[in-house]
Amino acid sequence: MYKRLFDIENKLDEGMFLFGARQTGKSTLLKERFKGAIYYDLLDPDVRKAFKRNPNSLKEALWDKAAGTLVIIDEIQKVPELLDIVHMLMVDKGLCFILSGSSSRKLKRGANTLGGRAIPETLYPLVWPEVTDFQLDRAVQNGMIPRHYMVADATKRLSAYVQIYLSEEIREEGEVRELDAFERFMEVAAISDGEMLNFSNIASDCGVSAKTVKSYFQILYDTLIGYEIPAYRKAIKRRIIQAPRFYYFDVGLANYLMGRHDLKRGTDDYGHAFEHFVMQEIIAYKGYHDKRDEISYWHTYDKKEVDAVIGDAKVAIEIKSSEQLKAKHKVGLKAFKEEHPDCRLILVSLDPITRKTENIELIYILDFLRMLWNGDIF
C-alpha cells in the first residue's frame, strides 16, 4: 500500500471533481480518506442502471441528509445526468460532493459545471516520495501506475490495461467507428511520445485523415490518457518551433505501446523513457502544489532545445540519461541562457555527482527528485 501525497482533505471545499486515468488509485484514495461518506460506485452495473433509469432517485436518497454531508460518486461520467441533481442538492441542501472520473468528455457535453462549486483536481500515477522501495529502472520501464510499478514485469498488466481502455472507454464514446484503427493510432502516437506533433505524418502512418488524428488526440486528452506540453513562445534571437509535444500520462503505457519491454541504460529507448519519467514527476509536482507557472519546452530551427521551461524562463531543465556528462549535453541550456540570462539552468542525468559548472547545475536524478518534491526547483 502506498501513502498518497495528494492532500485531498484540505483541498475539499463545497465540492470537487477528482479526475485521473484508470487505475491511478482514485477509488482507493477516496475510500481510505473519507470512510464516513455516502458512496456510490457507478462501475457497479446495478447502481449505474438504477441511476440511468431514474436520476431523480439520487435526490430521493439524499434529501433528508444534513447540510455538510459528504457524498462521493465514483466514475460520474457514466451517468452525467446526475450532475443536475448534484447541483440542486449542493445549492438547496448544502451537501458536499466529490465526483470522481476517468474521463471529462461526457461531462463537457453536459455543460453543468455545478456553478463553480466543484473544483477540478487530478490524481496522478505514483510519484517518487510515495514509493518507499523506489527503483529507478523499474519506474522508467513499468511506469508509476500502482499495479504496474509493484511487479517486476508489467507487460501483461499493461496489455490488459490497453484492452480495457479500448473496450470500456473508447467503445462507450461512440465516436470511434473502428477500434482497430484507434488502437493502431495509439501505437503510432507512442512513437511521437515526447516529440513535437505532426498530424500529417501520424495520419499517413495510421491510414486516416489528419482531421481524424486530431479528434483521436482529443479523445486521449479527454480520457486523461495523454496531454500536451506547449512550446515556449518568447522568441528573442533564434526562430523557435511552435508545435506542442505529446506525452502519454504514464511512461509505462508509452513503453508498452512501442514494444519497449527490456530497457537498457545507454540506449536511445532508455533515454526517451527516462526523459518521460522525469517530465511525469515535474507535471505531478506542479499539479499537486497548484503551481501556476506553465511548463513548456524550447526548440529552435537550428535544433537547440531544452526539455522543460518553467514559467517565463525562471528555470530551464534538460534531461539526459547519460552516466557521464559531456559538453554536447549542455548546448541547449547554453543557447537558452544567451537569450534568457537570468534563467536558472539544470541538467538532470544519471551522472552520480551533483555539482555546478558553467552556471549549470548538474543534478543526479535521485537528488533532483528530492529537490523537486522539497520545493527546491520551482
XYZ file of C-alpha atoms in Angstrom:
378
model
C 0.000 0.000 0.000
C 1.278 3.464 -0.925
C 0.600 6.597 1.098
C -0.512 9.188 -1.438
C 0.688 12.771 -1.163
C -2.460 14.329 -2.557
C -3.850 16.485 0.246
C -7.454 15.950 -0.734
C -8.940 16.748 2.673
C -7.562 20.299 2.694
C -8.387 20.883 -0.961
C -12.032 19.942 -0.495
C -14.444 22.846 -0.050
C -18.047 22.687 -1.284
C -17.223 20.057 -3.854
C -14.605 18.546 -6.107
C -14.221 16.900 -9.477
C -11.453 14.365 -8.925
C -10.063 13.336 -12.288
C -7.422 10.749 -13.049
C -6.765 7.996 -15.553
C -7.857 4.455 -14.832
C -6.041 2.641 -12.004
C -4.275 5.710 -10.655
C -5.953 4.963 -7.320
C -8.897 7.379 -7.119
C -11.342 4.902 -5.564
C -8.774 3.594 -3.084
C -7.852 7.130 -2.016
C -11.468 8.192 -1.518
C -12.385 5.110 0.498
C -9.313 5.485 2.713
C -9.660 9.203 3.404
C -13.449 9.510 3.719
C -14.662 6.385 5.478
C -17.875 8.042 6.708
C -19.005 9.411 3.353
C -22.038 8.194 1.424
C -20.530 6.351 -1.517
C -21.981 5.464 -4.921
C -19.874 3.424 -7.351
C -21.120 3.802 -10.919
C -18.871 0.970 -12.058
C -21.390 -1.264 -10.285
C -23.788 -2.127 -13.131
C -26.831 -2.322 -10.860
C -26.179 1.102 -9.342
C -25.425 2.593 -12.751
C -28.583 1.193 -14.347
C -30.748 2.386 -11.454
C -29.492 5.954 -11.733
C -29.774 5.930 -15.526
C -33.397 4.848 -15.284
C -34.205 7.420 -12.629
C -31.574 10.115 -11.918
C -34.033 11.719 -9.511
C -33.575 8.741 -7.146
C -30.332 10.442 -6.013
C -32.424 13.352 -4.735
C -34.807 10.972 -3.019
C -31.929 9.135 -1.303
C -30.208 12.305 -0.036
C -32.921 14.863 0.539
C -33.131 14.268 4.302
C -29.344 14.390 4.867
C -27.888 17.191 6.957
C -26.041 20.100 5.395
C -22.341 19.346 5.064
C -22.880 15.615 4.491
C -20.209 14.313 2.121
C -21.349 12.254 -0.859
C -18.906 10.540 -3.225
C -19.975 9.480 -6.707
C -17.278 7.390 -8.358
C -16.986 7.411 -12.181
C -19.526 10.208 -12.566
C -19.019 10.270 -16.360
C -21.004 7.018 -16.526
C -24.221 8.886 -15.656
C -23.665 12.600 -16.373
C -27.409 13.170 -15.967
C -26.777 13.135 -12.210
C -24.965 16.476 -12.387
C -28.192 18.479 -12.414
C -29.389 16.651 -9.291
C -25.998 17.124 -7.612
C -26.115 20.837 -8.386
C -29.550 21.183 -6.825
C -28.534 19.256 -3.695
C -25.471 21.428 -3.241
C -27.473 24.646 -3.591
C -30.703 23.717 -1.807
C -29.452 21.280 0.858
C -25.817 22.267 1.373
C -24.484 18.800 0.668
C -20.839 18.353 -0.251
C -19.838 16.181 -3.224
C -16.701 14.557 -4.589
C -17.293 13.437 -8.151
C -14.519 11.242 -9.496
C -13.963 10.212 -13.086
C -11.536 8.894 -15.670
C -12.984 10.993 -18.481
C -14.160 14.557 -18.781
C -15.596 14.050 -22.270
C -19.226 13.337 -21.405
C -19.127 15.896 -18.599
C -18.102 18.604 -21.068
C -21.101 17.771 -23.202
C -23.403 18.103 -20.214
C -22.032 21.588 -19.597
C -23.127 21.588 -15.934
C -20.026 22.663 -14.027
C -22.050 22.969 -10.796
C -21.798 26.739 -10.830
C -18.121 26.622 -9.970
C -18.855 24.869 -6.671
C -16.780 21.796 -7.554
C -13.076 22.471 -8.086
C -11.315 20.169 -10.580
C -8.329 18.253 -9.206
C -6.174 15.483 -10.657
C -4.764 12.316 -9.132
C -1.577 11.337 -10.942
C 0.221 7.999 -11.034
C 2.568 7.314 -8.139
C 5.362 9.826 -7.598
C 8.813 9.379 -6.093
C 8.053 10.349 -2.447
C 5.176 7.862 -2.306
C 7.340 4.829 -3.104
C 9.497 3.707 -0.181
C 11.169 0.959 -2.228
C 11.771 3.212 -5.252
C 13.755 1.594 -8.059
C 14.566 3.971 -10.894
C 14.895 1.416 -13.674
C 11.611 -0.221 -12.699
C 9.858 3.163 -12.740
C 11.333 4.005 -16.138
C 10.257 0.626 -17.556
C 6.930 -0.138 -15.865
C 5.727 3.374 -15.192
C 4.123 4.514 -11.966
C 0.559 3.239 -12.087
C 0.420 1.413 -8.715
C -0.473 -2.053 -10.064
C 2.212 -1.809 -12.733
C 5.068 -0.475 -10.626
C 4.709 -3.152 -7.951
C 5.578 -6.095 -10.240
C 8.877 -6.953 -11.879
C 7.337 -7.339 -15.352
C 4.198 -5.306 -16.033
C 3.764 -6.342 -19.678
C 0.646 -8.471 -19.141
C -0.963 -5.866 -16.896
C -0.252 -3.127 -19.428
C -1.741 -5.246 -22.201
C -4.901 -5.725 -20.153
C -4.934 -2.001 -19.326
C -4.966 -1.034 -23.011
C -7.681 -3.556 -23.876
C -9.918 -2.424 -21.005
C -9.366 1.200 -22.012
C -10.377 0.419 -25.595
C -13.420 -1.640 -24.643
C -14.769 0.357 -21.701
C -13.738 3.927 -22.545
C -13.392 4.233 -26.299
C -16.262 1.965 -27.330
C -18.528 3.870 -24.942
C -17.571 7.165 -26.567
C -19.420 6.047 -29.682
C -17.325 8.342 -31.883
C -14.706 5.803 -32.965
C -16.088 3.543 -35.663
C -13.107 1.235 -35.865
C -11.447 0.205 -32.610
C -8.626 -1.424 -34.581
C -7.859 1.908 -36.245
C -7.837 3.685 -32.899
C -5.556 1.044 -31.397
C -3.182 1.496 -34.326
C -3.327 5.249 -33.724
C -2.358 4.735 -30.073
C 0.720 2.799 -31.160
C 1.729 5.487 -33.668
C 1.082 8.207 -31.076
C 3.502 6.393 -28.778
C 6.223 6.912 -31.374
C 5.513 10.642 -31.002
C 5.674 10.442 -27.201
C 7.899 13.294 -26.036
C 8.143 14.597 -29.600
C 6.627 17.505 -31.497
C 3.255 16.674 -33.004
C 2.973 16.384 -36.787
C -0.604 15.430 -37.556
C 0.019 14.830 -41.258
C 2.803 12.317 -40.616
C 0.783 10.498 -37.967
C -2.260 10.409 -40.260
C -0.155 8.909 -43.034
C 1.167 6.204 -40.706
C -2.330 5.409 -39.443
C -4.083 5.482 -42.810
C -6.656 8.058 -41.697
C -7.119 11.790 -42.247
C -5.303 14.483 -40.272
C -8.729 15.656 -39.033
C -9.397 12.185 -37.645
C -5.989 12.114 -35.969
C -6.725 15.433 -34.251
C -10.037 14.057 -32.996
C -8.279 10.930 -31.731
C -5.762 13.005 -29.803
C -8.624 14.955 -28.254
C -10.120 11.663 -27.066
C -6.787 10.790 -25.414
C -6.779 14.164 -23.653
C -10.426 13.967 -22.576
C -9.986 10.434 -21.228
C -6.863 11.610 -19.349
C -4.548 9.183 -21.142
C -2.373 11.874 -22.716
C -1.513 15.555 -22.543
C 0.380 18.229 -24.444
C 3.342 20.335 -23.410
C 3.209 23.653 -25.302
C 6.173 25.242 -26.999
C 7.845 28.184 -25.287
C 6.775 31.134 -27.439
C 9.025 34.023 -26.466
C 11.391 34.327 -29.412
C 14.318 36.710 -28.950
C 17.181 35.822 -31.306
C 16.502 32.386 -32.719
C 13.426 31.199 -34.592
C 11.590 28.700 -32.423
C 9.210 25.880 -33.284
C 5.648 26.329 -32.062
C 4.193 22.802 -32.298
C 3.266 21.178 -28.966
C 4.802 17.969 -27.650
C 2.687 14.966 -26.771
C 3.121 12.673 -23.760
C 1.132 9.692 -22.581
C 0.150 10.182 -18.945
C 2.437 7.356 -17.803
C 5.745 6.226 -19.249
C 4.893 2.543 -18.810
C 1.969 2.893 -21.206
C 4.192 4.542 -23.830
C 6.784 1.791 -23.422
C 4.212 -0.936 -23.872
C 2.658 0.615 -26.980
C 6.120 0.997 -28.532
C 7.217 -2.523 -27.641
C 9.994 -1.307 -25.331
C 9.999 -4.318 -22.987
C 13.597 -4.606 -21.821
C 15.121 -1.149 -21.492
C 18.869 -0.923 -21.013
C 20.780 2.089 -19.794
C 22.854 3.684 -22.521
C 20.287 3.047 -25.281
C 18.158 5.637 -27.072
C 14.994 3.874 -25.915
C 16.041 4.157 -22.284
C 16.879 7.827 -22.846
C 13.398 8.590 -24.212
C 11.716 6.733 -21.355
C 13.953 8.406 -18.760
C 13.035 11.854 -20.095
C 9.338 10.945 -19.999
C 9.596 9.753 -16.397
C 11.242 12.996 -15.250
C 8.619 15.083 -17.075
C 5.918 12.964 -15.424
C 7.285 13.868 -11.985
C 7.505 17.572 -12.852
C 3.904 17.615 -14.125
C 2.641 15.859 -10.987
C 4.542 18.209 -8.675
C 3.042 21.219 -10.439
C -0.460 19.764 -10.194
C -0.311 18.740 -6.542
C 1.170 22.063 -5.425
C -1.092 24.296 -7.531
C 1.854 25.962 -9.229
C 0.700 28.491 -11.811
C 3.926 28.585 -13.796
C 3.362 26.982 -17.180
C 5.619 24.122 -18.218
C 6.760 24.384 -21.828
C 9.659 23.254 -23.971
C 12.061 25.205 -26.214
C 13.214 24.039 -29.635
C 14.842 26.199 -32.280
C 15.021 25.709 -36.021
C 18.774 25.145 -35.687
C 17.986 22.207 -33.344
C 18.874 23.705 -29.980
C 16.444 22.512 -27.334
C 15.510 22.476 -23.666
C 13.106 19.813 -22.401
C 11.270 21.894 -19.789
C 10.984 25.638 -19.264
C 9.270 26.688 -16.041
C 7.224 29.865 -16.239
C 8.635 32.849 -18.090
C 12.152 31.419 -18.268
C 12.525 31.077 -14.491
C 14.064 27.608 -14.788
C 15.275 25.628 -17.799
C 15.684 21.865 -17.405
C 17.438 19.495 -19.795
C 17.077 15.737 -19.213
C 19.755 13.243 -20.259
C 20.125 9.587 -19.294
C 23.913 9.690 -19.630
C 26.035 8.485 -16.726
C 28.921 10.709 -17.803
C 28.017 14.210 -18.934
C 29.799 15.855 -21.836
C 29.919 19.310 -23.396
C 27.301 18.366 -26.023
C 24.714 17.797 -23.315
C 24.915 21.450 -22.268
C 24.488 23.028 -25.717
C 20.746 23.664 -25.469
C 20.953 25.182 -21.987
C 23.794 27.471 -23.009
C 21.878 28.654 -26.061
C 18.807 29.324 -23.927
C 20.942 31.253 -21.427
C 22.120 33.582 -24.189
C 18.550 34.748 -24.658
C 17.465 34.489 -21.022
C 20.494 35.427 -18.892
C 18.594 35.349 -15.569
C 17.307 31.808 -16.035
C 18.342 29.023 -13.669
C 19.849 26.143 -15.662
C 19.503 22.496 -14.603
C 20.786 19.343 -16.291
C 19.251 16.166 -14.847
C 21.081 12.923 -15.566
C 22.388 9.599 -14.295
C 25.791 11.155 -13.598
C 26.054 10.365 -9.858
C 27.945 13.517 -8.809
C 25.723 16.549 -8.299
C 27.692 19.748 -8.921
C 27.675 23.094 -10.703
C 29.777 24.157 -13.649
C 29.497 26.984 -16.195
C 26.422 28.252 -14.325
C 24.661 24.943 -14.999
C 23.525 22.751 -12.105
C 24.336 19.134 -12.932
C 21.961 17.142 -10.748
C 21.850 13.384 -10.280
C 18.321 12.069 -10.847
C 17.655 10.982 -7.243
C 18.968 14.310 -5.940
C 16.716 16.079 -8.449
C 13.635 14.162 -7.305
C 14.421 15.013 -3.702
C 14.896 18.686 -4.572
C 11.763 18.768 -6.709
C 9.466 17.389 -4.022
C 11.137 19.540 -1.343
C 10.158 22.602 -3.388
C 13.724 23.496 -4.357
C 13.216 23.501 -8.156
C 10.196 25.788 -8.578
